[in-house]
Amino acid sequence: MKIVGADVIVTCPGRNYVTLKITTEDGVVGYGDATLNGRELSVDAYLREHVCPLLIGRDARRINDIWQYLYRGAYWRGGPVTMTAIGAVDVALWDIKGKALGVPVYELLGGQARDGVTIYGHASGADIDEALADAASFLERGYRAVRLQAKIPALDATYGIRTGPGLTYEPATGDRPVEEVWDTGAYLDFLPSLMAAAREQLGYGFHLLHDCHHRLTPIEAGRLGESLEPYRMFWIEDATPAEDQAAFRLIRQHTVTPLAVGEIFSTIWDCQVLIGERLVDYIRTSVPHAGGISHVRRIFDHADLYGVRTGSHGAGDISPIGIAAALHLDLSVPNFGIQEYMGHLDPAGEVFTTSYRYEDGLLLLGDEPGIGVQVDEAAAARYPYIPRYLPVNRLRDGSMHDW
Ligand code: EZ4
Ligand code: CO
């Protein structure tokens, strides 16, 4: 089953997505998500210049060999660009394998361990009332878990807040990074009042999550976690800059609020200490950014050994292909925790047709062979790439601050 084509599709149907398309000699086509938000063209170039030519002539059935060839064979291994590229190849090959055998990928992973994938939605608002109204609308639609963010009153802008009712926020907004002011003190003082209001008005009958976006020091994270204990958070996410695994030892000393981290991790080595020392409760590595289904499955197995559950990244900058790939893994692993899901705004639906569907707080996969996402290349061509960047943060004195 020789690979005869490997092409990259870059498109911006509302936001930028990079898709790898692999074609075999017998005409089977597989797709992988190669989107790396704000660095899209680096993965595009990595694939086109350094990976696609090496795929031609290889046996598409040998996913494990191709993965090892691209990972072990690269002197400059690891990192988000390389691992997103490898992830796209891996998912495209799983898609091909499923289509060639006529089964959905989750069947190849051992079959379903659950009926559907519990997701959490993103609620946010310009103030507490607006954020709670948004959260309530998710609960009315059947969601059992909601991430809650609100604008910090003392700041002009806060990342992760939608721009109006009925909308979802867009992670990347400017053609250069917008500069926002960050104040940790204002944040730590405000957040308990948001979560208190959420529990007071919406009750305790749903999972409540929050994302700190890597902005705190370990002791600040400990203080935040402790201050939120009365509100029984499902997790606080990305409390401190994620590259410092040992920082979580200090956070753990101060709070029983569950911790989640890992959406920016590329490999199992990035979370080896975190998992092995049980320093987190949920690991957020995602299929497209951490080497595909093959590698994230290994991370999840490692996590299972230590009682750490999964909670994969699923923001809108992961394409429908990346989300679908995650769902196959979520459906099959023993230690599934939760899946983030922001959805995709039109006109993304003109380019990507998915077989997964929402029902009563869950995403359900059908029995479409492979990953189950169709790509309309003519539609993709109507939406050329537009440079878009995440904002950056500075303190009030002008210092750059962490994400
Ligand atoms: O900032 O996906 O949990 N979700 C998040 C996202 C990330 C973007 C980065 O590309 O943190 O909003
Ligand atoms: Co996050």
Short mmCIF file of C-alpha atoms and ligand atoms in Angstrom, two decimals:
data_model
loop_
_atom_site.label_atom_id
_atom_site.label_comp_id
_atom_site.label_asym_id
_atom_site.label_seq_id
_atom_site.Cartn_x
_atom_site.Cartn_y
_atom_site.Cartn_z
CA MET A 1 0.00 0.00 0.00
CA LYS A 2 2.48 2.57 -1.25
CA ILE A 3 2.10 6.28 -0.51
CA VAL A 4 1.98 8.18 -3.83
CA GLY A 5 0.93 11.63 -2.60
CA ALA A 6 1.57 13.84 0.45
CA ASP A 7 0.22 17.38 0.19
CA VAL A 8 -0.46 20.22 2.61
CA ILE A 9 -3.66 22.28 2.51
CA VAL A 10 -3.51 25.67 4.29
CA THR A 11 -6.85 27.41 4.63
CA CYS A 12 -8.55 30.09 6.72
CA PRO A 13 -12.28 29.40 6.90
CA GLY A 14 -12.77 31.76 9.85
CA ARG A 15 -9.36 30.86 11.30
CA ASN A 16 -6.22 29.16 9.98
CA TYR A 17 -6.05 25.38 9.62
CA VAL A 18 -3.27 23.25 8.15
CA THR A 19 -4.21 19.80 6.86
CA LEU A 20 -1.94 17.01 5.61
CA LYS A 21 -3.42 14.80 2.88
CA ILE A 22 -1.77 11.44 2.20
CA THR A 23 -2.83 9.37 -0.83
CA THR A 24 -1.99 5.70 -1.47
CA GLU A 25 -1.47 3.92 -4.78
CA ASP A 26 -4.93 2.33 -4.53
CA GLY A 27 -6.56 5.73 -4.06
CA VAL A 28 -7.19 5.74 -0.29
CA VAL A 29 -6.90 9.25 1.13
CA GLY A 30 -6.07 10.06 4.76
CA TYR A 31 -6.13 13.45 6.51
CA GLY A 32 -4.19 14.73 9.51
CA ASP A 33 -4.45 18.04 11.39
CA ALA A 34 -1.16 19.99 11.23
CA THR A 35 -2.45 23.26 12.72
CA LEU A 36 -0.14 25.05 15.16
CA ASN A 37 -1.86 28.29 16.10
CA GLY A 38 0.19 31.37 15.12
CA ARG A 39 2.99 29.19 13.67
CA GLU A 40 0.94 27.58 10.90
CA LEU A 41 3.40 28.10 8.07
CA SER A 42 6.32 26.60 9.98
CA VAL A 43 4.55 23.22 10.13
CA ASP A 44 3.43 23.64 6.51
CA ALA A 45 7.09 24.14 5.49
CA TYR A 46 8.38 21.35 7.77
CA LEU A 47 5.97 18.94 6.14
CA ARG A 48 6.39 20.09 2.54
CA GLU A 49 10.15 20.51 2.60
CA HIS A 50 11.29 17.77 4.96
CA VAL A 51 8.60 15.13 5.48
CA CYS A 52 6.34 14.76 2.43
CA PRO A 53 9.20 13.80 0.07
CA LEU A 54 10.27 11.05 2.53
CA LEU A 55 6.77 9.57 2.66
CA ILE A 56 6.50 8.88 -1.07
CA GLY A 57 7.01 5.16 -1.78
CA ARG A 58 6.63 4.06 1.87
CA ASP A 59 4.07 1.47 2.95
CA ALA A 60 1.15 3.40 4.49
CA ARG A 61 0.26 0.38 6.66
CA ARG A 62 3.48 0.69 8.70
CA ILE A 63 2.39 3.50 11.00
CA ASN A 64 4.82 2.47 13.74
CA ASP A 65 7.83 2.38 11.45
CA ILE A 66 7.01 5.72 9.83
CA TRP A 67 6.51 7.31 13.26
CA GLN A 68 9.86 5.99 14.51
CA TYR A 69 11.54 7.00 11.26
CA LEU A 70 10.33 10.60 11.58
CA TYR A 71 10.98 10.87 15.35
CA ARG A 72 14.12 8.79 15.95
CA GLY A 73 15.52 9.56 12.54
CA ALA A 74 15.48 13.32 13.09
CA TYR A 75 18.59 14.65 14.81
CA TRP A 76 16.54 17.72 15.95
CA ARG A 77 13.78 15.82 17.61
CA GLY A 78 10.80 16.96 19.64
CA GLY A 79 9.31 20.43 19.94
CA PRO A 80 5.90 21.68 18.81
CA VAL A 81 6.65 22.11 15.10
CA THR A 82 8.21 18.67 14.62
CA MET A 83 5.67 16.86 16.78
CA THR A 84 2.70 18.57 15.11
CA ALA A 85 4.08 17.49 11.74
CA ILE A 86 4.58 13.91 12.97
CA GLY A 87 1.11 14.02 14.54
CA ALA A 88 -0.44 14.97 11.20
CA VAL A 89 1.32 12.08 9.44
CA ASP A 90 0.25 9.67 12.18
CA VAL A 91 -3.42 10.67 12.08
CA ALA A 92 -3.51 10.59 8.28
CA LEU A 93 -2.10 7.04 8.38
CA TRP A 94 -4.63 5.90 11.01
CA ASP A 95 -7.33 7.43 8.79
CA ILE A 96 -6.01 5.41 5.83
CA LYS A 97 -5.78 2.21 7.88
CA GLY A 98 -9.36 2.57 9.06
CA LYS A 99 -10.64 3.30 5.57
CA ALA A 100 -8.66 0.41 4.06
CA LEU A 101 -10.08 -2.00 6.65
CA GLY A 102 -13.55 -0.43 6.60
CA VAL A 103 -13.72 0.39 10.33
CA PRO A 104 -13.58 3.52 12.50
CA VAL A 105 -10.19 4.10 14.13
CA TYR A 106 -11.56 3.46 17.65
CA GLU A 107 -12.20 -0.15 16.57
CA LEU A 108 -8.51 -0.46 15.74
CA LEU A 109 -7.68 0.87 19.22
CA GLY A 110 -9.58 -2.00 20.84
CA GLY A 111 -13.12 -0.68 20.56
CA GLN A 112 -15.27 1.55 22.71
CA ALA A 113 -14.71 1.77 26.45
CA ARG A 114 -17.69 4.15 26.78
CA ASP A 115 -20.74 5.27 24.80
CA GLY A 116 -19.64 8.84 24.18
CA VAL A 117 -17.08 11.48 25.08
CA THR A 118 -17.96 13.93 27.88
CA ILE A 119 -16.99 17.43 26.83
CA TYR A 120 -16.72 20.77 28.54
CA GLY A 121 -17.77 24.00 26.89
CA HIS A 122 -16.29 27.47 27.19
CA ALA A 123 -18.40 30.02 29.04
CA SER A 124 -17.16 33.57 29.41
CA GLY A 125 -18.32 37.13 29.72
CA ALA A 126 -17.38 40.76 30.17
CA ASP A 127 -18.52 40.53 33.80
CA ILE A 128 -19.76 37.92 36.28
CA ASP A 129 -23.42 38.19 35.25
CA GLU A 130 -22.65 37.77 31.57
CA ALA A 131 -20.31 34.84 32.23
CA LEU A 132 -22.91 33.08 34.40
CA ALA A 133 -25.63 33.62 31.79
CA ASP A 134 -23.31 32.01 29.25
CA ALA A 135 -22.57 29.08 31.58
CA ALA A 136 -26.30 28.63 32.18
CA SER A 137 -26.88 28.39 28.43
CA PHE A 138 -24.40 25.48 28.25
CA LEU A 139 -26.17 23.69 31.10
CA GLU A 140 -29.52 24.22 29.36
CA ARG A 141 -28.06 22.55 26.27
CA GLY A 142 -27.12 19.49 28.33
CA TYR A 143 -23.44 20.15 29.03
CA ARG A 144 -22.26 18.58 32.29
CA ALA A 145 -19.03 20.56 32.45
CA VAL A 146 -18.23 24.21 31.80
CA ARG A 147 -15.00 26.20 31.79
CA LEU A 148 -15.65 29.65 33.25
CA GLN A 149 -13.65 32.80 32.51
CA ALA A 150 -14.64 36.43 33.02
CA LYS A 151 -12.97 39.73 32.37
CA ILE A 152 -10.95 40.91 35.35
CA PRO A 153 -12.59 44.22 36.36
CA ALA A 154 -9.28 46.03 37.02
CA LEU A 155 -7.87 45.20 33.55
CA ASP A 156 -8.80 46.58 30.12
CA ALA A 157 -8.79 43.14 28.49
CA THR A 158 -8.60 39.52 29.62
CA TYR A 159 -7.70 36.62 27.33
CA GLY A 160 -10.31 33.95 26.68
CA ILE A 161 -13.40 36.16 26.84
CA ARG A 162 -16.00 36.18 24.07
CA THR A 163 -16.74 39.49 22.39
CA GLY A 164 -20.51 39.24 22.70
CA PRO A 165 -23.54 37.12 23.60
CA GLY A 166 -23.91 33.91 21.59
CA LEU A 167 -20.30 34.04 20.45
CA THR A 168 -17.24 32.05 21.43
CA TYR A 169 -13.85 33.71 21.82
CA GLU A 170 -11.23 33.44 19.09
CA PRO A 171 -7.73 32.66 20.45
CA ALA A 172 -5.79 34.57 17.77
CA THR A 173 -6.98 38.00 16.79
CA GLY A 174 -4.30 40.35 15.44
CA ASP A 175 -2.00 40.32 12.41
CA ARG A 176 0.65 41.10 15.03
CA PRO A 177 0.29 40.00 18.65
CA VAL A 178 -2.01 42.38 20.54
CA GLU A 179 -0.33 43.59 23.75
CA GLU A 180 -2.45 43.17 26.87
CA VAL A 181 -1.73 44.25 30.45
CA TRP A 182 -1.65 41.54 33.11
CA ASP A 183 -1.93 41.93 36.89
CA THR A 184 -1.74 38.74 38.94
CA GLY A 185 -2.91 40.44 42.13
CA ALA A 186 -6.10 41.71 40.47
CA TYR A 187 -6.72 38.24 39.05
CA LEU A 188 -6.22 36.38 42.34
CA ASP A 189 -8.47 38.83 44.16
CA PHE A 190 -11.24 38.54 41.57
CA LEU A 191 -11.41 34.84 40.73
CA PRO A 192 -12.91 33.47 43.98
CA SER A 193 -15.84 35.89 43.62
CA LEU A 194 -16.52 34.53 40.11
CA MET A 195 -16.54 30.91 41.25
CA ALA A 196 -18.55 31.73 44.40
CA ALA A 197 -21.21 33.40 42.23
CA ALA A 198 -21.22 30.44 39.85
CA ARG A 199 -21.88 27.93 42.64
CA GLU A 200 -24.41 30.21 44.35
CA GLN A 201 -26.46 30.79 41.19
CA LEU A 202 -25.90 27.57 39.22
CA GLY A 203 -25.34 25.05 42.01
CA TYR A 204 -22.90 22.19 42.38
CA GLY A 205 -24.53 19.79 39.90
CA PHE A 206 -22.02 20.31 37.12
CA HIS A 207 -18.25 20.28 36.68
CA LEU A 208 -16.67 23.73 36.94
CA LEU A 209 -13.30 24.33 35.27
CA HIS A 210 -10.97 27.30 34.90
CA ASP A 211 -7.88 28.06 32.78
CA CYS A 212 -5.05 30.18 34.24
CA HIS A 213 -3.03 30.22 30.97
CA HIS A 214 0.34 29.67 32.66
CA ARG A 215 0.41 33.07 34.41
CA LEU A 216 1.10 32.26 38.08
CA THR A 217 4.11 31.40 40.19
CA PRO A 218 3.87 28.09 42.10
CA ILE A 219 3.02 29.79 45.40
CA GLU A 220 0.41 31.99 43.71
CA ALA A 221 -1.08 28.86 42.16
CA GLY A 222 -1.17 27.26 45.60
CA ARG A 223 -3.01 30.29 46.96
CA LEU A 224 -5.48 30.27 44.05
CA GLY A 225 -6.17 26.56 44.41
CA GLU A 226 -6.75 26.92 48.15
CA SER A 227 -9.04 29.93 47.71
CA LEU A 228 -11.17 27.96 45.23
CA GLU A 229 -11.52 24.82 47.37
CA PRO A 230 -15.04 25.73 48.64
CA TYR A 231 -16.27 25.79 45.02
CA ARG A 232 -15.05 22.24 44.26
CA MET A 233 -13.40 22.89 40.91
CA PHE A 234 -13.09 19.98 38.48
CA TRP A 235 -9.65 21.45 37.76
CA ILE A 236 -7.57 24.56 37.45
CA GLU A 237 -5.62 24.40 34.21
CA ASP A 238 -2.12 25.57 33.32
CA ALA A 239 -1.54 27.32 36.64
CA THR A 240 2.18 27.89 36.09
CA PRO A 241 4.50 27.95 33.03
CA ALA A 242 4.31 24.34 31.88
CA GLU A 243 7.97 23.65 31.19
CA ASP A 244 8.78 23.64 34.93
CA GLN A 245 7.47 20.23 35.96
CA ALA A 246 8.96 20.45 39.47
CA ALA A 247 6.89 23.59 40.18
CA PHE A 248 3.87 21.36 40.64
CA ARG A 249 5.43 19.81 43.76
CA LEU A 250 5.05 23.18 45.47
CA ILE A 251 1.47 23.73 44.24
CA ARG A 252 0.50 20.27 45.52
CA GLN A 253 1.73 21.15 49.02
CA HIS A 254 -0.85 23.90 49.28
CA THR A 255 -4.10 22.79 47.69
CA VAL A 256 -6.39 19.85 46.98
CA THR A 257 -7.93 21.61 43.98
CA PRO A 258 -7.26 19.24 41.06
CA LEU A 259 -4.61 20.34 38.58
CA ALA A 260 -4.48 19.98 34.79
CA VAL A 261 -1.62 20.85 32.46
CA GLY A 262 -0.12 19.90 29.12
CA GLU A 263 -1.82 21.51 26.13
CA ILE A 264 1.56 22.85 24.98
CA PHE A 265 3.45 19.59 25.57
CA SER A 266 4.92 17.80 22.56
CA THR A 267 6.08 14.46 23.95
CA ILE A 268 5.81 12.02 26.84
CA TRP A 269 9.11 13.40 28.16
CA ASP A 270 7.45 16.78 28.80
CA CYS A 271 5.19 15.18 31.41
CA GLN A 272 7.26 12.26 32.69
CA VAL A 273 7.88 13.82 36.13
CA LEU A 274 4.38 15.33 36.39
CA ILE A 275 2.77 11.96 35.85
CA GLY A 276 5.31 9.75 37.59
CA GLU A 277 5.13 11.81 40.79
CA ARG A 278 1.32 12.23 40.55
CA LEU A 279 1.76 16.01 40.49
CA VAL A 280 -1.29 16.56 38.26
CA ASP A 281 -4.73 14.99 38.03
CA TYR A 282 -5.37 15.51 34.32
CA ILE A 283 -2.97 15.47 31.38
CA ARG A 284 -3.99 17.78 28.53
CA THR A 285 -1.74 16.64 25.69
CA SER A 286 -3.56 16.72 22.37
CA VAL A 287 -3.38 14.38 19.39
CA PRO A 288 -2.34 17.03 16.84
CA HIS A 289 0.35 18.68 18.99
CA ALA A 290 1.94 15.62 20.63
CA GLY A 291 2.77 13.24 17.84
CA GLY A 292 -0.66 11.91 16.92
CA ILE A 293 -2.77 9.05 18.18
CA SER A 294 0.23 6.70 18.47
CA HIS A 295 2.18 8.91 20.86
CA VAL A 296 -0.69 10.39 22.88
CA ARG A 297 -1.93 6.84 23.48
CA ARG A 298 1.42 6.09 25.12
CA ILE A 299 1.17 9.22 27.27
CA PHE A 300 -2.33 8.22 28.37
CA ASP A 301 -1.20 4.68 29.20
CA HIS A 302 1.67 6.08 31.26
CA ALA A 303 -0.81 8.39 33.03
CA ASP A 304 -3.16 5.50 33.77
CA LEU A 305 -0.43 3.77 35.74
CA TYR A 306 -0.41 6.73 38.17
CA GLY A 307 -4.12 7.47 38.37
CA VAL A 308 -3.85 10.52 36.12
CA ARG A 309 -6.78 10.95 33.76
CA THR A 310 -7.02 12.51 30.32
CA GLY A 311 -8.32 16.00 29.53
CA SER A 312 -7.17 16.81 26.04
CA HIS A 313 -6.90 20.29 24.61
CA GLY A 314 -9.72 20.98 22.17
CA ALA A 315 -9.76 24.70 21.45
CA GLY A 316 -10.99 26.09 18.13
CA ASP A 317 -7.47 26.16 16.74
CA ILE A 318 -7.48 22.37 16.65
CA SER A 319 -9.22 21.52 13.36
CA PRO A 320 -12.23 19.22 13.09
CA ILE A 321 -9.77 16.50 12.01
CA GLY A 322 -7.74 16.95 15.20
CA ILE A 323 -10.90 16.91 17.33
CA ALA A 324 -12.20 13.78 15.60
CA ALA A 325 -8.85 12.03 16.09
CA ALA A 326 -8.96 12.92 19.79
CA LEU A 327 -12.46 11.47 20.10
CA HIS A 328 -11.34 8.07 18.79
CA LEU A 329 -8.70 7.95 21.52
CA ASP A 330 -11.06 9.34 24.18
CA LEU A 331 -13.61 6.67 23.35
CA SER A 332 -11.12 3.83 23.75
CA VAL A 333 -8.72 4.61 26.63
CA PRO A 334 -9.37 3.31 30.19
CA ASN A 335 -8.49 6.56 31.99
CA PHE A 336 -10.54 9.08 30.05
CA GLY A 337 -11.36 12.19 32.10
CA ILE A 338 -12.90 14.90 29.93
CA GLN A 339 -12.46 16.47 26.50
CA GLU A 340 -12.34 20.20 25.82
CA TYR A 341 -14.61 21.28 22.97
CA MET A 342 -15.06 24.81 21.64
CA GLY A 343 -16.63 23.86 18.32
CA HIS A 344 -15.78 25.47 14.99
CA LEU A 345 -17.33 28.57 13.55
CA ASP A 346 -18.66 28.82 10.03
CA PRO A 347 -17.37 28.80 7.37
CA ALA A 348 -15.14 25.97 8.73
CA GLY A 349 -18.11 23.68 8.06
CA GLU A 350 -17.80 24.39 4.33
CA VAL A 351 -14.30 22.86 4.36
CA PHE A 352 -14.65 20.09 6.97
CA THR A 353 -17.60 17.68 7.21
CA THR A 354 -17.51 15.66 10.42
CA SER A 355 -19.22 12.44 11.43
CA TYR A 356 -19.11 13.21 15.15
CA ARG A 357 -22.17 14.84 16.67
CA TYR A 358 -23.24 16.42 19.95
CA GLU A 359 -25.89 14.78 22.09
CA ASP A 360 -26.72 15.46 25.73
CA GLY A 361 -23.31 16.62 26.94
CA LEU A 362 -21.41 14.04 24.88
CA LEU A 363 -19.74 13.88 21.50
CA LEU A 364 -20.64 10.67 19.68
CA LEU A 365 -18.70 9.07 16.85
CA GLY A 366 -20.54 7.17 14.17
CA ASP A 367 -19.24 4.10 12.37
CA GLU A 368 -17.71 5.94 9.41
CA PRO A 369 -14.39 4.22 8.52
CA GLY A 370 -11.16 5.99 9.47
CA ILE A 371 -11.19 9.27 11.41
CA GLY A 372 -14.49 10.34 9.86
CA VAL A 373 -13.82 13.84 8.50
CA GLN A 374 -14.20 14.84 4.83
CA VAL A 375 -12.27 17.79 3.40
CA ASP A 376 -13.60 19.93 0.53
CA GLU A 377 -10.44 21.22 -1.14
CA ALA A 378 -12.28 23.59 -3.47
CA ALA A 379 -13.89 25.22 -0.42
CA ALA A 380 -10.49 25.36 1.32
CA ALA A 381 -9.03 27.22 -1.68
CA ARG A 382 -11.67 29.94 -1.31
CA TYR A 383 -10.23 30.87 2.12
CA PRO A 384 -6.51 31.68 1.85
CA TYR A 385 -4.21 31.91 4.90
CA ILE A 386 -4.39 35.14 6.94
CA PRO A 387 -1.65 35.88 9.53
CA ARG A 388 -3.18 35.82 13.03
CA TYR A 389 -1.46 35.82 16.40
CA LEU A 390 -2.29 35.19 20.03
CA PRO A 391 -1.93 38.26 22.27
CA VAL A 392 1.08 38.79 24.54
CA ASN A 393 1.07 40.00 28.15
CA ARG A 394 3.03 42.73 29.84
CA LEU A 395 2.98 43.79 33.45
CA ARG A 396 2.10 47.39 34.27
CA ASP A 397 5.83 48.29 34.25
CA GLY A 398 6.22 46.96 30.70
CA SER A 399 7.86 43.61 31.57
CA MET A 400 6.90 40.69 29.35
CA HIS A 401 4.86 38.13 31.29
CA ASP A 402 4.24 34.42 30.77
CA TRP A 403 1.41 32.91 28.86
O1 EZ4 B 1 -4.92 29.50 24.38
O2 EZ4 B 1 -5.80 27.08 21.92
O3 EZ4 B 1 -7.65 25.61 26.83
N1 EZ4 B 1 -7.61 26.32 25.90
C1 EZ4 B 1 -6.72 27.27 25.68
C2 EZ4 B 1 -6.74 27.94 24.34
C3 EZ4 B 1 -5.32 28.27 23.89
C4 EZ4 B 1 -5.24 28.27 22.40
C5 EZ4 B 1 -3.80 28.40 21.97
O4 EZ4 B 1 -3.65 28.18 20.61
O5 EZ4 B 1 -5.92 27.56 26.53
O6 EZ4 B 1 -7.52 29.08 24.33
CO CO B 2 -5.84 26.10 28.05
#
